[in-house]
Amino acid sequence: MARPQSDSSLAESKLERRVLTLEPATAEALAPFGDILGSAGGVEFGAAGFYDGKVQTCNPTKFVSDDDTALTLAKIDRRPFEVRFLEQHFKHTQSFIPLGGKPFVVVMAPPTHTDLPDIDTVRAFLFDGSAGFNMKIGTWHEFPFAVEDGTEVIVILRNETNRDLRKVEGGEAHGADVDKKNIQNRFGIVFEVDI
């Protein structure tokens, strides 16, 4: 695992750019990070009990939140595919659910037992817009990147996270449910997604 650099040593060193190869968002590839939300995740549907079997349901994942939870609609336009921040959540499994079938990219690293991500495990995934994703608690991630302007994604998260993200100090946000780290400043690294 790469070691964080001090501000003075970072100022003296050149910023390292690491290219992430884009992987298809499959249930197998995403297993270390969470679960696919959609039939592509290999779920089994059952009759809802009404409607003569014309309505079938399943529970493709276990969503966890022990407090006030928000259903947020995010409209995302294209931005540079550069990752300078990674964040994790301690109290809920955050979900991203696309509307309109537009593809998007999510960059993630598995949960760690430290207060920093293992930057050698960062990966980038392309979602085709037909399924969403529910992250495990502690999964490091950056907010999704749009492949097309006007991509709409439902984000399910705790309201506490929204409040915590407003508490910015030194270019990072910290709170009881979120830890957003500036990996550029801490490690001297920027990830670029090869799309």
mmCIF file of C-alpha atoms in Angstrom:
data_model
loop_
_atom_site.group_PDB
_atom_site.id
_atom_site.type_symbol
_atom_site.label_atom_id
_atom_site.label_comp_id
_atom_site.label_asym_id
_atom_site.label_seq_id
_atom_site.Cartn_x
_atom_site.Cartn_y
_atom_site.Cartn_z
ATOM 1 C CA MET A 1 0.000 0.000 0.000
ATOM 2 C CA ALA A 2 1.372 3.411 -0.929
ATOM 3 C CA ARG A 3 2.209 5.680 1.979
ATOM 4 C CA PRO A 4 0.696 9.141 2.421
ATOM 5 C CA GLN A 5 3.067 12.024 1.758
ATOM 6 C CA SER A 6 3.496 15.132 3.850
ATOM 7 C CA ASP A 7 2.475 18.459 2.325
ATOM 8 C CA SER A 8 6.114 19.501 1.975
ATOM 9 C CA SER A 9 7.268 16.302 0.257
ATOM 10 C CA LEU A 10 4.210 16.377 -2.020
ATOM 11 C CA ALA A 11 5.025 19.920 -3.103
ATOM 12 C CA GLU A 12 8.505 18.742 -4.091
ATOM 13 C CA SER A 13 7.380 15.665 -5.991
ATOM 14 C CA LYS A 14 5.646 15.290 -9.313
ATOM 15 C CA LEU A 15 1.995 14.258 -9.308
ATOM 16 C CA GLU A 16 1.651 10.595 -10.295
ATOM 17 C CA ARG A 17 -1.105 9.715 -12.764
ATOM 18 C CA ARG A 18 -2.426 6.163 -12.654
ATOM 19 C CA VAL A 19 -4.638 4.898 -15.456
ATOM 20 C CA LEU A 20 -7.553 2.656 -14.502
ATOM 21 C CA THR A 21 -8.769 0.190 -17.115
ATOM 22 C CA LEU A 22 -12.543 0.285 -17.364
ATOM 23 C CA GLU A 23 -14.168 -3.053 -16.435
ATOM 24 C CA PRO A 24 -17.743 -4.159 -17.154
ATOM 25 C CA ALA A 25 -19.921 -3.929 -14.031
ATOM 26 C CA THR A 26 -20.755 -7.619 -13.534
ATOM 27 C CA ALA A 27 -21.949 -9.302 -10.351
ATOM 28 C CA GLU A 28 -18.665 -11.217 -10.110
ATOM 29 C CA ALA A 29 -16.415 -8.183 -10.641
ATOM 30 C CA LEU A 30 -18.386 -6.097 -8.143
ATOM 31 C CA ALA A 31 -18.586 -8.745 -5.391
ATOM 32 C CA PRO A 32 -15.815 -7.177 -3.229
ATOM 33 C CA PHE A 33 -17.684 -3.849 -3.268
ATOM 34 C CA GLY A 34 -21.388 -4.765 -3.087
ATOM 35 C CA ASP A 35 -24.309 -6.032 -5.165
ATOM 36 C CA ILE A 36 -25.834 -5.347 -8.590
ATOM 37 C CA LEU A 37 -29.378 -3.959 -8.427
ATOM 38 C CA GLY A 38 -31.131 -5.581 -11.367
ATOM 39 C CA SER A 39 -31.777 -8.944 -12.926
ATOM 40 C CA ALA A 40 -28.172 -9.021 -14.208
ATOM 41 C CA GLY A 41 -27.186 -9.828 -10.620
ATOM 42 C CA GLY A 42 -28.582 -13.364 -10.912
ATOM 43 C CA VAL A 43 -31.554 -12.757 -8.619
ATOM 44 C CA GLU A 44 -34.561 -15.052 -8.394
ATOM 45 C CA PHE A 45 -37.984 -13.480 -8.659
ATOM 46 C CA GLY A 46 -41.079 -14.759 -6.889
ATOM 47 C CA ALA A 47 -44.773 -13.962 -7.250
ATOM 48 C CA ALA A 48 -45.885 -10.961 -5.204
ATOM 49 C CA GLY A 49 -48.950 -12.827 -3.935
ATOM 50 C CA PHE A 50 -51.467 -10.808 -5.905
ATOM 51 C CA TYR A 51 -52.118 -10.080 -9.587
ATOM 52 C CA ASP A 52 -52.201 -13.724 -10.736
ATOM 53 C CA GLY A 53 -48.405 -13.953 -10.844
ATOM 54 C CA LYS A 54 -48.086 -10.988 -13.224
ATOM 55 C CA VAL A 55 -46.020 -9.089 -10.640
ATOM 56 C CA GLN A 56 -42.831 -10.719 -9.402
ATOM 57 C CA THR A 57 -40.441 -9.291 -6.828
ATOM 58 C CA CYS A 58 -37.084 -10.063 -5.258
ATOM 59 C CA ASN A 59 -34.639 -8.596 -2.759
ATOM 60 C CA PRO A 60 -31.386 -8.304 -4.740
ATOM 61 C CA THR A 61 -29.399 -6.885 -1.827
ATOM 62 C CA LYS A 62 -29.591 -5.950 1.834
ATOM 63 C CA PHE A 63 -29.817 -2.178 2.230
ATOM 64 C CA VAL A 64 -28.607 -0.984 5.642
ATOM 65 C CA SER A 65 -29.409 2.374 7.231
ATOM 66 C CA ASP A 66 -30.303 2.905 10.848
ATOM 67 C CA ASP A 67 -31.428 6.519 10.540
ATOM 68 C CA ASP A 68 -33.193 9.099 8.377
ATOM 69 C CA THR A 69 -32.568 8.008 4.782
ATOM 70 C CA ALA A 70 -32.752 10.201 1.679
ATOM 71 C CA LEU A 71 -33.757 9.327 -1.860
ATOM 72 C CA THR A 72 -31.849 11.880 -3.946
ATOM 73 C CA LEU A 73 -32.039 12.441 -7.690
ATOM 74 C CA ALA A 74 -28.667 13.436 -9.145
ATOM 75 C CA LYS A 75 -28.371 14.855 -12.653
ATOM 76 C CA ILE A 76 -24.812 14.264 -13.801
ATOM 77 C CA ASP A 77 -23.023 15.872 -16.731
ATOM 78 C CA ARG A 78 -19.701 14.722 -18.128
ATOM 79 C CA ARG A 79 -16.604 15.837 -16.245
ATOM 80 C CA PRO A 80 -12.972 14.776 -16.606
ATOM 81 C CA PHE A 81 -12.533 11.095 -15.727
ATOM 82 C CA GLU A 82 -10.048 11.968 -12.984
ATOM 83 C CA VAL A 83 -10.329 10.735 -9.420
ATOM 84 C CA ARG A 84 -8.865 13.013 -6.773
ATOM 85 C CA PHE A 85 -11.170 11.992 -3.911
ATOM 86 C CA LEU A 86 -12.371 8.719 -2.404
ATOM 87 C CA GLU A 87 -14.964 8.474 0.341
ATOM 88 C CA GLN A 88 -16.515 5.778 2.487
ATOM 89 C CA HIS A 89 -19.612 5.466 4.669
ATOM 90 C CA PHE A 90 -19.738 3.844 8.098
ATOM 91 C CA LYS A 91 -23.476 3.588 8.797
ATOM 92 C CA HIS A 92 -25.214 2.733 5.533
ATOM 93 C CA THR A 93 -24.964 0.881 2.248
ATOM 94 C CA GLN A 94 -25.181 3.604 -0.386
ATOM 95 C CA SER A 95 -27.043 2.813 -3.625
ATOM 96 C CA PHE A 96 -26.896 4.264 -7.134
ATOM 97 C CA ILE A 97 -29.852 3.467 -9.435
ATOM 98 C CA PRO A 98 -29.820 4.818 -13.013
ATOM 99 C CA LEU A 99 -32.874 6.292 -14.703
ATOM 100 C CA GLY A 100 -33.187 6.475 -18.470
ATOM 101 C CA GLY A 101 -30.715 3.731 -19.321
ATOM 102 C CA LYS A 102 -27.651 5.973 -19.692
ATOM 103 C CA PRO A 103 -24.263 4.438 -18.863
ATOM 104 C CA PHE A 104 -22.124 5.688 -15.985
ATOM 105 C CA VAL A 105 -18.764 4.903 -14.388
ATOM 106 C CA VAL A 106 -18.045 4.229 -10.706
ATOM 107 C CA VAL A 107 -14.525 4.086 -9.251
ATOM 108 C CA MET A 108 -14.164 2.024 -6.060
ATOM 109 C CA ALA A 109 -11.745 0.336 -3.688
ATOM 110 C CA PRO A 110 -12.676 -2.356 -1.159
ATOM 111 C CA PRO A 111 -13.306 -1.429 2.481
ATOM 112 C CA THR A 112 -10.158 -1.152 4.609
ATOM 113 C CA HIS A 113 -9.478 -1.424 8.316
ATOM 114 C CA THR A 114 -7.650 1.909 8.285
ATOM 115 C CA ASP A 115 -8.712 5.506 7.736
ATOM 116 C CA LEU A 116 -7.232 5.516 4.213
ATOM 117 C CA PRO A 117 -8.071 3.550 1.084
ATOM 118 C CA ASP A 118 -5.609 1.025 -0.312
ATOM 119 C CA ILE A 119 -4.855 2.928 -3.501
ATOM 120 C CA ASP A 120 -3.353 -0.165 -5.104
ATOM 121 C CA THR A 121 -6.829 -1.772 -5.166
ATOM 122 C CA VAL A 122 -8.742 1.045 -6.905
ATOM 123 C CA ARG A 123 -10.820 -0.121 -9.898
ATOM 124 C CA ALA A 124 -13.189 1.503 -12.408
ATOM 125 C CA PHE A 125 -16.485 -0.037 -13.559
ATOM 126 C CA LEU A 126 -18.765 0.771 -16.468
ATOM 127 C CA PHE A 127 -22.483 0.378 -15.738
ATOM 128 C CA ASP A 128 -24.524 0.089 -18.934
ATOM 129 C CA GLY A 129 -27.550 1.875 -17.429
ATOM 130 C CA SER A 130 -29.686 -1.260 -17.073
ATOM 131 C CA ALA A 131 -28.802 -1.931 -13.424
ATOM 132 C CA GLY A 132 -27.798 -0.070 -10.299
ATOM 133 C CA PHE A 133 -25.466 -0.899 -7.455
ATOM 134 C CA ASN A 134 -25.595 -1.170 -3.658
ATOM 135 C CA MET A 135 -22.202 -0.706 -1.965
ATOM 136 C CA LYS A 136 -21.036 -2.531 1.118
ATOM 137 C CA ILE A 137 -20.484 -0.424 4.214
ATOM 138 C CA GLY A 138 -16.970 1.035 4.092
ATOM 139 C CA THR A 139 -16.454 0.702 0.325
ATOM 140 C CA TRP A 140 -14.247 3.544 -0.893
ATOM 141 C CA HIS A 141 -15.704 5.293 -3.946
ATOM 142 C CA GLU A 142 -15.988 8.462 -5.970
ATOM 143 C CA PHE A 143 -19.340 9.867 -7.058
ATOM 144 C CA PRO A 144 -20.387 8.356 -10.415
ATOM 145 C CA PHE A 145 -19.101 9.824 -13.668
ATOM 146 C CA ALA A 146 -21.533 10.410 -16.537
ATOM 147 C CA VAL A 147 -20.679 9.012 -19.959
ATOM 148 C CA GLU A 148 -23.438 11.200 -21.454
ATOM 149 C CA ASP A 149 -24.618 14.615 -20.242
ATOM 150 C CA GLY A 150 -27.911 14.606 -18.373
ATOM 151 C CA THR A 151 -27.445 11.171 -16.794
ATOM 152 C CA GLU A 152 -29.920 10.807 -13.936
ATOM 153 C CA VAL A 153 -29.164 8.545 -11.001
ATOM 154 C CA ILE A 154 -31.160 7.930 -7.830
ATOM 155 C CA VAL A 155 -28.820 7.977 -4.826
ATOM 156 C CA ILE A 156 -30.039 6.354 -1.612
ATOM 157 C CA LEU A 157 -28.080 7.483 1.426
ATOM 158 C CA ARG A 158 -28.428 8.736 4.981
ATOM 159 C CA ASN A 159 -29.285 12.406 5.437
ATOM 160 C CA GLU A 160 -26.443 12.518 7.951
ATOM 161 C CA THR A 161 -24.057 11.989 5.024
ATOM 162 C CA ASN A 162 -25.476 15.029 3.229
ATOM 163 C CA ARG A 163 -24.851 17.094 6.363
ATOM 164 C CA ASP A 164 -21.370 15.616 6.889
ATOM 165 C CA LEU A 165 -20.338 16.470 3.311
ATOM 166 C CA ARG A 166 -20.925 20.154 4.109
ATOM 167 C CA LYS A 167 -18.292 20.010 6.881
ATOM 168 C CA VAL A 168 -15.239 20.631 4.703
ATOM 169 C CA GLU A 169 -11.848 21.170 6.322
ATOM 170 C CA GLY A 170 -8.601 21.171 4.399
ATOM 171 C CA GLY A 171 -10.368 20.062 1.228
ATOM 172 C CA GLU A 172 -11.849 16.950 2.865
ATOM 173 C CA ALA A 173 -15.142 16.103 4.569
ATOM 174 C CA HIS A 174 -15.428 14.100 7.758
ATOM 175 C CA GLY A 175 -18.343 13.116 9.948
ATOM 176 C CA ALA A 176 -19.933 10.230 11.792
ATOM 177 C CA ASP A 177 -21.060 8.588 8.521
ATOM 178 C CA VAL A 178 -18.608 9.801 5.872
ATOM 179 C CA ASP A 179 -14.880 10.132 5.432
ATOM 180 C CA LYS A 180 -13.959 11.855 2.140
ATOM 181 C CA LYS A 181 -10.205 11.870 1.523
ATOM 182 C CA ASN A 182 -8.258 13.972 -0.964
ATOM 183 C CA ILE A 183 -6.024 11.265 -2.413
ATOM 184 C CA GLN A 184 -4.204 13.760 -4.609
ATOM 185 C CA ASN A 185 -2.958 15.673 -1.568
ATOM 186 C CA ARG A 186 -2.418 12.625 0.641
ATOM 187 C CA PHE A 187 -0.704 10.333 -1.871
ATOM 188 C CA GLY A 188 0.330 12.594 -4.747
ATOM 189 C CA ILE A 189 -1.824 10.487 -7.078
ATOM 190 C CA VAL A 190 -4.620 11.189 -9.533
ATOM 191 C CA PHE A 191 -6.451 8.266 -11.110
ATOM 192 C CA GLU A 192 -7.528 8.604 -14.740
ATOM 193 C CA VAL A 193 -10.198 6.301 -16.150
ATOM 194 C CA ASP A 194 -9.338 4.991 -19.611
ATOM 195 C CA ILE A 195 -12.637 5.393 -21.434
#
